[in-house]
Coordinates of C-alpha atoms in Angstrom, one line a residue:
X1 CA 0.0 0.1 0.3
X2 CA 1.4 3.2 -0.8
X3 CA 1.7 5.6 1.5
X4 CA -0.2 8.6 1.4
X5 CA 2.0 11.5 2.4
X6 CA 5.1 9.7 0.6
X7 CA 2.6 9.8 -2.8
X8 CA 2.0 13.5 -2.2
X9 CA 5.6 14.4 -1.5
X10 CA 6.6 12.8 -4.6
X11 CA 4.0 14.6 -6.5
X12 CA 5.1 17.6 -5.0
X13 CA 9.0 16.9 -6.1
X14 CA 8.1 17.0 -9.4
X15 CA 6.2 20.0 -9.2
X16 CA 9.3 21.7 -7.9
X17 CA 11.5 20.5 -10.3
X18 CA 8.9 22.2 -13.4
X19 CA 8.7 25.1 -11.6
X20 CA 12.3 25.7 -11.3
X21 CA 12.9 24.7 -15.1
X22 CA 10.2 26.5 -15.9
X23 CA 12.1 29.8 -14.9
X24 CA 15.2 27.9 -16.1
X25 CA 14.3 26.8 -19.8
X26 CA 18.3 26.2 -20.7
X27 CA 19.2 23.9 -18.0
X28 CA 16.0 21.9 -18.8
X29 CA 17.3 21.5 -22.7
X30 CA 20.3 20.7 -20.5
X31 CA 18.9 18.2 -18.3
X32 CA 17.1 16.4 -21.6
X33 CA 20.3 15.9 -23.6
X34 CA 23.1 15.7 -21.1
X35 CA 21.2 14.4 -17.5
X36 CA 22.3 11.0 -17.4
X37 CA 25.6 11.6 -18.1
X38 CA 28.4 11.5 -15.3
X39 CA 29.2 15.2 -14.2
X40 CA 32.6 14.5 -15.0
X41 CA 31.9 13.4 -19.0
X42 CA 29.2 16.5 -19.4
X43 CA 31.7 19.1 -17.8
X44 CA 35.2 17.2 -19.8
X45 CA 32.9 17.8 -22.9
X46 CA 33.0 21.4 -23.1
X47 CA 36.2 22.3 -20.8
X48 CA 40.0 21.4 -21.9
X49 CA 38.4 22.1 -25.4
X50 CA 40.4 24.6 -27.6
X51 CA 38.0 27.8 -28.4
X52 CA 39.4 30.2 -30.0
X53 CA 37.9 33.5 -31.5
X54 CA 38.4 34.7 -34.7
X55 CA 39.3 38.5 -33.6
X56 CA 43.2 37.3 -32.4
X57 CA 43.7 40.7 -32.0
X58 CA 41.3 41.3 -29.3
X59 CA 42.0 38.2 -28.4
X60 CA 46.3 39.2 -27.7
X61 CA 44.7 42.5 -25.7
X62 CA 42.3 40.6 -23.7
X63 CA 44.6 38.4 -22.3
X64 CA 47.7 41.1 -21.8
X65 CA 45.1 42.6 -19.2
X66 CA 44.3 39.1 -17.8
X67 CA 48.4 38.7 -17.4
X68 CA 48.9 41.8 -16.0
X69 CA 46.7 41.8 -13.1
X70 CA 47.3 38.4 -13.0
X71 CA 51.3 38.9 -12.2
X72 CA 50.3 41.2 -9.7
X73 CA 48.6 38.9 -7.6
X74 CA 49.8 35.8 -8.1
X75 CA 53.8 36.3 -9.9
X76 CA 54.8 36.0 -13.5
X77 CA 55.1 32.1 -13.4
X78 CA 51.4 32.3 -12.9
X79 CA 50.4 34.7 -15.2
X80 CA 52.7 33.6 -18.0
X81 CA 50.7 30.0 -17.5
X82 CA 47.3 31.8 -18.2
X83 CA 48.7 33.6 -20.8
X84 CA 49.5 30.0 -22.7
X85 CA 46.3 28.6 -21.4
X86 CA 44.1 31.4 -23.0
X87 CA 45.8 31.5 -26.1
X88 CA 43.9 28.0 -27.0
X89 CA 41.6 27.5 -24.2
X90 CA 40.2 30.8 -24.4
X91 CA 37.3 30.7 -21.9
X92 CA 36.8 31.6 -18.0
X93 CA 34.2 31.6 -15.4
X94 CA 32.3 34.2 -14.9
X95 CA 30.1 32.1 -12.1
X96 CA 31.2 33.4 -9.1
X97 CA 30.5 36.1 -6.7
X98 CA 33.4 37.6 -5.8
X99 CA 35.0 35.8 -2.4
X100 CA 36.7 33.4 -0.1
X101 CA 36.4 30.4 -2.8
X102 CA 33.9 27.9 -0.1
X103 CA 30.7 28.1 -1.3
X104 CA 29.5 24.4 -2.3
X105 CA 27.9 25.5 -6.0
X106 CA 31.0 27.3 -6.9
X107 CA 33.8 25.0 -5.1
X108 CA 32.6 21.6 -6.4
X109 CA 32.0 22.9 -10.2
X110 CA 36.2 24.1 -9.4
X111 CA 36.7 21.0 -8.0
X112 CA 35.5 18.9 -11.4
X113 CA 37.6 21.4 -13.4
X114 CA 40.1 20.8 -11.9
X115 CA 40.2 16.7 -12.0
X116 CA 39.3 17.6 -15.5
X117 CA 42.2 19.1 -16.1
X118 CA 44.8 16.6 -14.1
X119 CA 43.3 14.0 -16.2
X120 CA 44.1 15.7 -18.9
X121 CA 47.9 15.3 -20.3
X122 CA 47.7 18.5 -22.2
X123 CA 50.5 20.5 -19.5
X124 CA 49.5 24.5 -20.8
X125 CA 46.1 22.9 -18.6
X126 CA 46.9 24.0 -15.0
X127 CA 44.9 27.0 -14.3
X128 CA 40.9 27.1 -13.2
X129 CA 40.5 31.0 -14.4
X130 CA 37.5 32.9 -12.6
X131 CA 36.9 36.1 -13.2
X132 CA 34.1 36.4 -10.3
X133 CA 31.3 39.5 -10.3
X134 CA 31.8 41.7 -7.6
X135 CA 29.0 44.6 -7.9
X136 CA 27.8 42.1 -5.4
X137 CA 27.2 43.0 -1.9
X138 CA 28.9 42.3 1.3
X139 CA 25.6 40.6 2.5
X140 CA 24.7 38.5 -0.5
X141 CA 23.3 35.1 0.0
X142 CA 26.9 33.3 -1.4
X143 CA 28.6 35.3 1.8
X144 CA 31.4 37.1 0.4
X145 CA 32.7 38.4 3.7
X146 CA 34.0 35.7 5.4
X147 CA 34.0 31.8 5.5
X148 CA 31.9 29.1 6.4
X149 CA 32.0 24.9 7.8
X150 CA 29.8 22.6 9.7
X151 CA 30.4 20.6 12.7
X152 CA 28.8 18.0 14.8
X153 CA 29.9 18.2 18.3
X154 CA 26.4 17.3 19.3
X155 CA 26.1 14.6 16.4
X156 CA 23.4 16.9 14.4
X157 CA 25.3 18.9 11.4
X158 CA 25.5 23.1 12.1
X159 CA 26.8 25.0 9.5
X160 CA 28.7 27.9 10.9
X161 CA 29.7 31.6 9.2
X162 CA 32.5 33.5 10.5
X163 CA 33.0 37.4 8.9
X164 CA 35.9 39.2 8.1
X165 CA 34.4 42.7 7.8
X166 CA 32.4 44.5 10.3
X167 CA 28.4 44.2 10.5
X168 CA 28.6 48.2 9.3
X169 CA 30.5 46.8 5.7
X170 CA 27.2 44.5 4.8
X171 CA 25.4 47.0 2.4
X172 CA 28.9 48.1 0.4
X173 CA 30.0 46.2 -2.6
X174 CA 32.7 44.1 -2.7
X175 CA 33.9 46.0 -5.6
X176 CA 36.6 48.6 -4.1
X177 CA 35.8 47.8 -0.7
X178 CA 39.2 48.1 1.5
X179 CA 41.1 45.3 2.8
X180 CA 40.4 43.6 6.2
X181 CA 43.0 44.9 9.4
X182 CA 44.7 42.9 11.3
X183 CA 42.5 43.4 14.6
X184 CA 39.6 42.1 12.4
X185 CA 41.5 39.0 11.9
X186 CA 41.6 39.0 15.4
X187 CA 38.3 39.1 16.3
X188 CA 37.3 36.3 13.9
X189 CA 39.6 34.2 16.3
X190 CA 38.1 35.9 18.7
X191 CA 34.7 34.7 17.4
X192 CA 36.1 30.5 16.9
X193 CA 37.5 30.8 20.5
X194 CA 33.9 31.3 21.8
X195 CA 32.5 29.0 19.4
X196 CA 34.4 26.1 20.8
X197 CA 34.1 27.3 24.3
X198 CA 29.8 26.8 23.9
X199 CA 30.3 23.5 22.3
X200 CA 29.5 24.4 18.9
X201 CA 32.7 23.3 16.7
X202 CA 35.4 21.1 18.1
X203 CA 38.7 21.8 19.6
X204 CA 40.9 19.8 16.2
X205 CA 38.5 21.8 13.6
X206 CA 39.0 25.4 15.5
X207 CA 43.1 24.7 15.9
X208 CA 42.8 24.2 12.2
X209 CA 41.0 27.1 11.4
X210 CA 43.3 29.4 13.7
X211 CA 46.3 27.8 11.6
X212 CA 44.5 29.5 7.9
X213 CA 43.8 32.7 10.0
X214 CA 47.9 33.2 11.0
X215 CA 49.8 31.1 7.9
X216 CA 47.1 32.6 4.9
X217 CA 44.8 35.3 5.6
X218 CA 47.3 37.1 8.6
X219 CA 50.3 37.3 6.1
X220 CA 51.8 41.2 6.5
X221 CA 51.6 41.1 2.8
X222 CA 48.5 40.7 2.7
X223 CA 47.2 43.2 5.3
X224 CA 48.9 45.7 3.6
X225 CA 46.5 45.6 0.6
X226 CA 44.6 48.2 -0.1
X227 CA 41.3 46.5 -1.3
X228 CA 39.9 43.2 -0.1
X229 CA 39.4 41.9 -3.4
X230 CA 43.0 41.4 -3.7
X231 CA 43.3 39.7 -0.9
X232 CA 41.0 37.1 -1.8
X233 CA 42.7 36.8 -4.6
X234 CA 46.1 35.7 -3.4
X235 CA 44.3 33.5 -0.4
X236 CA 42.1 31.9 -2.6
X237 CA 45.0 30.8 -4.4
X238 CA 46.6 29.3 -1.3
X239 CA 43.6 27.7 0.0
X240 CA 43.2 25.9 -3.6
X241 CA 47.0 24.4 -3.3
X242 CA 46.0 23.0 0.2
X243 CA 42.8 21.5 -1.2
X244 CA 43.9 20.0 -4.5
X245 CA 46.9 17.4 -5.3
X246 CA 49.2 17.5 -7.6
X247 CA 49.2 15.1 -9.9
X248 CA 52.2 13.5 -11.5
X249 CA 54.0 16.5 -11.2
X250 CA 51.0 18.5 -12.5
X251 CA 49.4 21.5 -10.0
X252 CA 46.2 23.1 -10.7
X253 CA 46.5 27.2 -10.0
X254 CA 43.3 28.9 -9.0
X255 CA 43.5 32.1 -10.5
X256 CA 40.7 34.7 -9.4
X257 CA 40.0 38.2 -10.6
X258 CA 37.2 40.3 -10.8
X259 CA 35.7 40.2 -14.1
X260 CA 34.3 44.9 -13.8
X261 CA 38.2 45.1 -12.8
X262 CA 39.2 43.5 -16.2
X263 CA 36.5 45.6 -18.1
X264 CA 37.6 48.5 -16.5
X265 CA 41.3 47.9 -17.1
X266 CA 40.2 47.5 -21.0
X267 CA 38.0 50.2 -21.4
X268 CA 40.8 52.1 -20.1
X269 CA 43.3 50.5 -22.4
X270 CA 41.7 50.6 -25.5
X271 CA 38.4 52.3 -25.8
X272 CA 38.4 55.7 -23.8
X273 CA 40.8 57.6 -26.5
X274 CA 39.8 55.0 -29.2
X275 CA 37.0 54.3 -31.8
X276 CA 36.0 51.1 -31.3
X277 CA 32.4 49.6 -31.2
X278 CA 32.6 50.1 -27.1
X279 CA 33.5 53.6 -27.1
X280 CA 30.6 54.3 -29.9
X281 CA 28.3 52.9 -27.0
X282 CA 30.5 54.5 -24.6
X283 CA 29.8 58.2 -26.0
X284 CA 27.3 58.0 -29.0
X285 CA 24.4 60.7 -29.2
X286 CA 22.2 57.4 -29.9
X287 CA 23.6 54.8 -27.9
X288 CA 21.2 55.2 -25.1
X289 CA 18.3 55.1 -27.8
X290 CA 19.7 51.8 -29.5
X291 CA 20.4 50.0 -26.1
X292 CA 16.8 50.4 -25.0
X293 CA 15.6 49.2 -28.5
X294 CA 17.2 46.3 -28.6
X295 CA 18.0 45.4 -24.7
X296 CA 14.9 46.8 -23.2
X297 CA 13.3 44.0 -21.0
X298 CA 16.3 41.4 -20.8
X299 CA 17.5 40.7 -17.8
X300 CA 20.7 42.6 -17.0
X301 CA 19.9 45.8 -19.0
X302 CA 18.2 48.7 -17.3
X303 CA 14.8 50.8 -18.0
X304 CA 15.2 54.6 -16.7
X305 CA 11.1 54.6 -16.5
X306 CA 10.9 51.1 -14.1
X307 CA 13.8 52.6 -12.2
X308 CA 15.9 48.8 -12.9
X309 CA 19.5 48.4 -13.5
X310 CA 21.6 51.4 -14.3
X311 CA 23.2 53.1 -17.6
X312 CA 26.0 50.8 -18.3
X313 CA 27.7 52.2 -14.5
X314 CA 26.8 51.8 -11.4
X315 CA 28.5 54.5 -9.3
X316 CA 30.2 54.2 -5.9
X317 CA 31.6 57.5 -4.8
X318 CA 34.2 57.9 -2.7
X319 CA 32.8 61.0 -0.4
X320 CA 29.4 59.3 -0.1
X321 CA 28.7 57.9 2.8
X322 CA 25.8 55.4 2.0
X323 CA 26.8 52.3 1.5
X324 CA 24.3 52.0 -1.6
X325 CA 25.4 52.1 -5.3
X326 CA 23.6 54.7 -7.7
X327 CA 21.9 54.0 -11.0
X328 CA 23.0 56.3 -13.1
X329 CA 21.0 57.9 -16.7
X330 CA 22.8 59.6 -19.3
X331 CA 21.9 63.3 -19.2
X332 CA 23.5 65.0 -22.3
X333 CA 26.9 64.8 -22.0
X334 CA 27.1 63.1 -18.2
X335 CA 26.5 60.2 -16.6
X336 CA 24.2 61.7 -13.5
X337 CA 22.4 59.6 -10.2
X338 CA 18.9 59.9 -9.6
X339 CA 19.3 62.1 -7.3
X340 CA 21.3 64.7 -8.8
X341 CA 24.1 64.0 -6.3
X342 CA 26.5 62.6 -8.2
X343 CA 27.6 63.2 -12.3
X344 CA 30.6 61.8 -14.4
X345 CA 30.9 63.3 -17.7
X346 CA 31.4 61.3 -20.3
X347 CA 34.7 61.8 -21.3
X348 CA 38.0 59.7 -21.5
X349 CA 39.4 62.1 -19.2
X350 CA 36.3 61.8 -16.7
X351 CA 35.7 58.1 -17.1
X352 CA 39.6 56.8 -16.9
X353 CA 39.9 58.7 -13.1
X354 CA 36.7 57.3 -12.2
X355 CA 37.5 54.2 -13.3
X356 CA 40.7 53.8 -12.1
X357 CA 39.6 54.9 -8.4
X358 CA 37.0 52.3 -8.8
X359 CA 34.0 54.8 -8.7
X360 CA 32.3 53.8 -11.5
X361 CA 31.4 50.1 -11.7
X362 CA 30.5 48.5 -15.1
X363 CA 27.2 46.8 -15.1
X364 CA 26.4 43.1 -16.1
X365 CA 25.1 44.3 -19.5
X366 CA 28.5 46.3 -20.0
X367 CA 30.5 43.7 -18.5
X368 CA 29.0 41.0 -20.8
X369 CA 29.2 43.2 -24.3
X370 CA 32.7 43.7 -23.4
X371 CA 34.2 40.4 -22.1
X372 CA 32.2 37.9 -24.3
X373 CA 30.9 40.1 -27.2
X374 CA 33.0 42.3 -27.9
X375 CA 36.5 40.1 -26.8
X376 CA 34.9 36.6 -28.1
X377 CA 36.0 35.7 -24.4
X378 CA 33.8 32.4 -23.6
X379 CA 32.2 32.7 -20.6
X380 CA 31.3 29.7 -18.1
X381 CA 27.7 30.6 -16.2
X382 CA 25.3 29.7 -13.0
X383 CA 22.0 28.8 -13.7
X384 CA 20.9 32.3 -14.2
X385 CA 23.6 33.5 -16.4
X386 CA 23.2 30.5 -19.0
X387 CA 19.7 31.5 -19.1
X388 CA 20.5 35.3 -19.7
X389 CA 23.5 35.7 -21.7
X390 CA 21.9 33.6 -25.0
X391 CA 19.2 36.6 -25.3
X392 CA 21.9 39.5 -24.6
X393 CA 24.2 37.9 -27.2
X394 CA 21.0 37.7 -30.0
X395 CA 20.2 41.2 -28.9
X396 CA 23.8 42.7 -29.6
X397 CA 23.8 40.4 -32.7
X398 CA 20.7 42.5 -34.0
X399 CA 21.9 45.6 -32.8
X400 CA 25.5 44.9 -35.3
X401 CA 23.4 44.0 -38.0
X402 CA 21.2 46.6 -38.1
X403 CA 24.0 49.3 -37.4
X404 CA 26.4 47.4 -40.7
X405 CA 29.0 46.0 -38.2
X406 CA 28.9 42.6 -39.7
X407 CA 32.8 42.1 -38.7
X408 CA 30.8 42.4 -34.9
X409 CA 28.4 40.2 -35.7
X410 CA 31.7 37.2 -37.3
X411 CA 33.3 38.1 -33.8
X412 CA 30.7 36.3 -31.8
X413 CA 28.5 34.2 -33.5
X414 CA 30.4 30.9 -32.5
X415 CA 30.3 31.6 -28.7
X416 CA 28.7 29.2 -26.7
X417 CA 26.8 31.4 -24.4
X418 CA 25.3 27.9 -22.4
X419 CA 27.7 26.1 -20.9
X420 CA 27.6 25.7 -16.6
X421 CA 29.9 26.8 -14.4
X422 CA 28.5 26.4 -11.2
X423 CA 25.9 24.8 -9.3
X424 CA 27.0 21.2 -9.7
X425 CA 27.2 19.4 -6.0
X426 CA 29.7 16.1 -6.1
X427 CA 31.5 16.6 -2.6
X428 CA 29.7 16.2 0.7
X429 CA 30.0 15.8 4.5
X430 CA 27.7 13.6 6.4
X431 CA 27.2 14.0 10.3
X432 CA 25.9 11.1 12.2
X433 CA 22.1 12.4 12.5
X434 CA 21.0 14.7 9.6
X435 CA 22.7 13.0 6.8
X436 CA 25.0 14.5 4.3
X437 CA 24.7 18.1 2.9
X438 CA 27.1 19.7 0.5
X439 CA 30.8 20.1 1.7
X440 CA 32.5 23.8 1.3
X441 CA 36.2 24.2 0.7
X442 CA 37.1 24.3 4.5
X443 CA 34.8 21.4 5.7
X444 CA 37.8 19.8 3.2
X445 CA 41.0 21.6 4.9
X446 CA 39.3 21.1 8.3
X447 CA 38.8 16.9 8.0
X448 CA 41.9 16.3 5.2
X449 CA 43.2 13.5 4.4
X450 CA 44.2 10.9 1.5
X451 CA 40.8 9.8 0.5
X452 CA 38.8 13.1 0.4
X453 CA 39.9 14.1 -2.8
X454 CA 39.6 10.5 -4.8
X455 CA 36.4 9.9 -3.7
X456 CA 35.8 13.3 -4.6
X457 CA 37.0 12.5 -8.2
X458 CA 35.1 9.0 -8.3
X459 CA 31.8 10.7 -7.0
X460 CA 32.0 13.2 -10.4
X461 CA 32.6 9.8 -12.3
X462 CA 29.4 7.8 -10.5
X463 CA 27.1 10.5 -10.0
X464 CA 25.1 12.2 -13.3
X465 CA 24.5 15.3 -13.8
X466 CA 20.7 15.5 -13.3
X467 CA 21.7 13.7 -9.7
X468 CA 24.3 16.7 -8.8
X469 CA 21.8 19.5 -9.5
X470 CA 18.2 18.7 -8.9
X471 CA 19.1 18.5 -5.0
X472 CA 19.7 22.1 -5.2
X473 CA 16.2 22.7 -6.1
X474 CA 14.9 23.5 -2.9
X475 CA 17.4 26.3 -2.9
X476 CA 16.6 27.6 -6.4
X477 CA 13.1 28.1 -6.2
X478 CA 13.4 30.9 -4.1
X479 CA 15.9 32.4 -6.0
X480 CA 13.3 32.0 -9.4
X481 CA 10.0 33.2 -7.9
X482 CA 9.0 36.3 -5.5
X483 CA 7.5 35.5 -2.0
X484 CA 3.7 35.8 -3.4
X485 CA 4.6 33.7 -6.2
X486 CA 5.9 30.6 -3.5
X487 CA 4.0 27.3 -2.9
X488 CA 3.9 26.2 0.8
X489 CA 4.1 22.6 -0.6
X490 CA 7.2 22.9 -3.0
X491 CA 9.1 24.7 -0.3
X492 CA 8.3 21.7 2.2
X493 CA 10.4 19.7 -0.4
X494 CA 13.9 19.9 0.8
X495 CA 17.4 18.5 -0.1
X496 CA 17.0 15.5 2.1
X497 CA 13.7 14.4 0.4
X498 CA 15.1 14.6 -2.7
X499 CA 17.8 12.7 -1.8
X500 CA 15.7 9.7 -0.9
X501 CA 13.4 9.9 -3.9
X502 CA 16.2 9.6 -5.9
X503 CA 17.6 7.5 -4.2
X504 CA 21.1 9.2 -3.7
X505 CA 21.2 7.9 0.0
X506 CA 22.8 4.9 -1.6
X507 CA 24.9 5.8 -4.0
X508 CA 26.4 9.4 -2.5
X509 CA 30.1 8.3 -0.6
X510 CA 30.6 11.8 1.3
X511 CA 34.5 13.0 0.7
X512 CA 34.0 14.1 4.6
X513 CA 32.5 11.9 7.3
X514 CA 32.4 13.9 10.6

């Protein structure tokens, strides 16, 4: 006899899948074609494959900027390696929100990418390159202001988060935010001791985390960095070296840069004072009308009438006391905030100064027009990006066609915009009472042993793409439906229930057991 509650749960699970995929149609296409493939086979089908743009000069210009910024943070050897890789493997991930690389959704995908590169005999493939979005608030759900790990002192797994930055900073964007100070590292240590004294974490976890804070985050050269983002680029690189083992003397570098700063640097070097497609978008009198004509109503675009988005840049004035970014609109030859408190002239000199100071932040639309559509860079994305980027590409091609810019169309026609770069889970941590949960990078670090990496790689080969994505639908559902549209029956379906319904409790082998 069928349990009525179980039958209702399974029905609601099916409805939850349908609801999420209705808002994620590209993911639905991917799962229909590739859902039964192993995660490893799926990802290796499009990374570690040669990708070259048609416009080689533009590629050289972008690689030069990425190399320069990598050199500043990680040294010449890593920068040379990145430049070599991008010559033939011209893609990066643009999935992540800039912050410590711990969140399971991006940590897991980067584990898979590392495994694919380590299994490949090509010595050029030795960098997982991420141009992360730093135009997110420090209080974003991805918790860019700190780190997190699981502990099960009571037998039940609890998720503990620790912040490097003070509570009054949470509404500021990561982009342009100051570096953390030594006293803030000391405050994290105090919080760890308090958690230990309350019996919330184990002695070994506290000791190892204290060591990481001292050896990685507390180095004097890091504490002298001006920006938080530069500190995180360096610390993420170091942490990745601790997690991913070398295979046959091959080591994987984790290269983590701000996508907005790469765009700003490209604008400064090649567009503010030159006649290009990008400079026409910045300066021409008809540019606002054209952008509205082709991009109106699309995700990550803008609408002055509806107060949505911003015109090409957000502003974060240095003299402003409020943490909130200002949306800008074009008025004559100026970009002006809605309240009139800030304006910048659309001239090479004014834009250069505002970009160099990080007072202007390139919008998502301008970022992808620059990186993907102008420079032809392949951009692996999360579930949101793989839905909106194809639509932005289509609009951009229509705009260039009407302008008669056939060269611009040819440069991007073959660029793939639907390749997934995150929200795949293969590495799990388990507790005695409440089963498995997606593991964070810090779960790996605090519980590291020689079996963790082989277990993770085995799971990449054993779990199918569908099995690695669908259990996170309960977290994605509230992100795709506003509060008024959410159904209680669907909210009641959690990852644990999905794991049981999909019979994954017998298939998942945790990398970490607490």
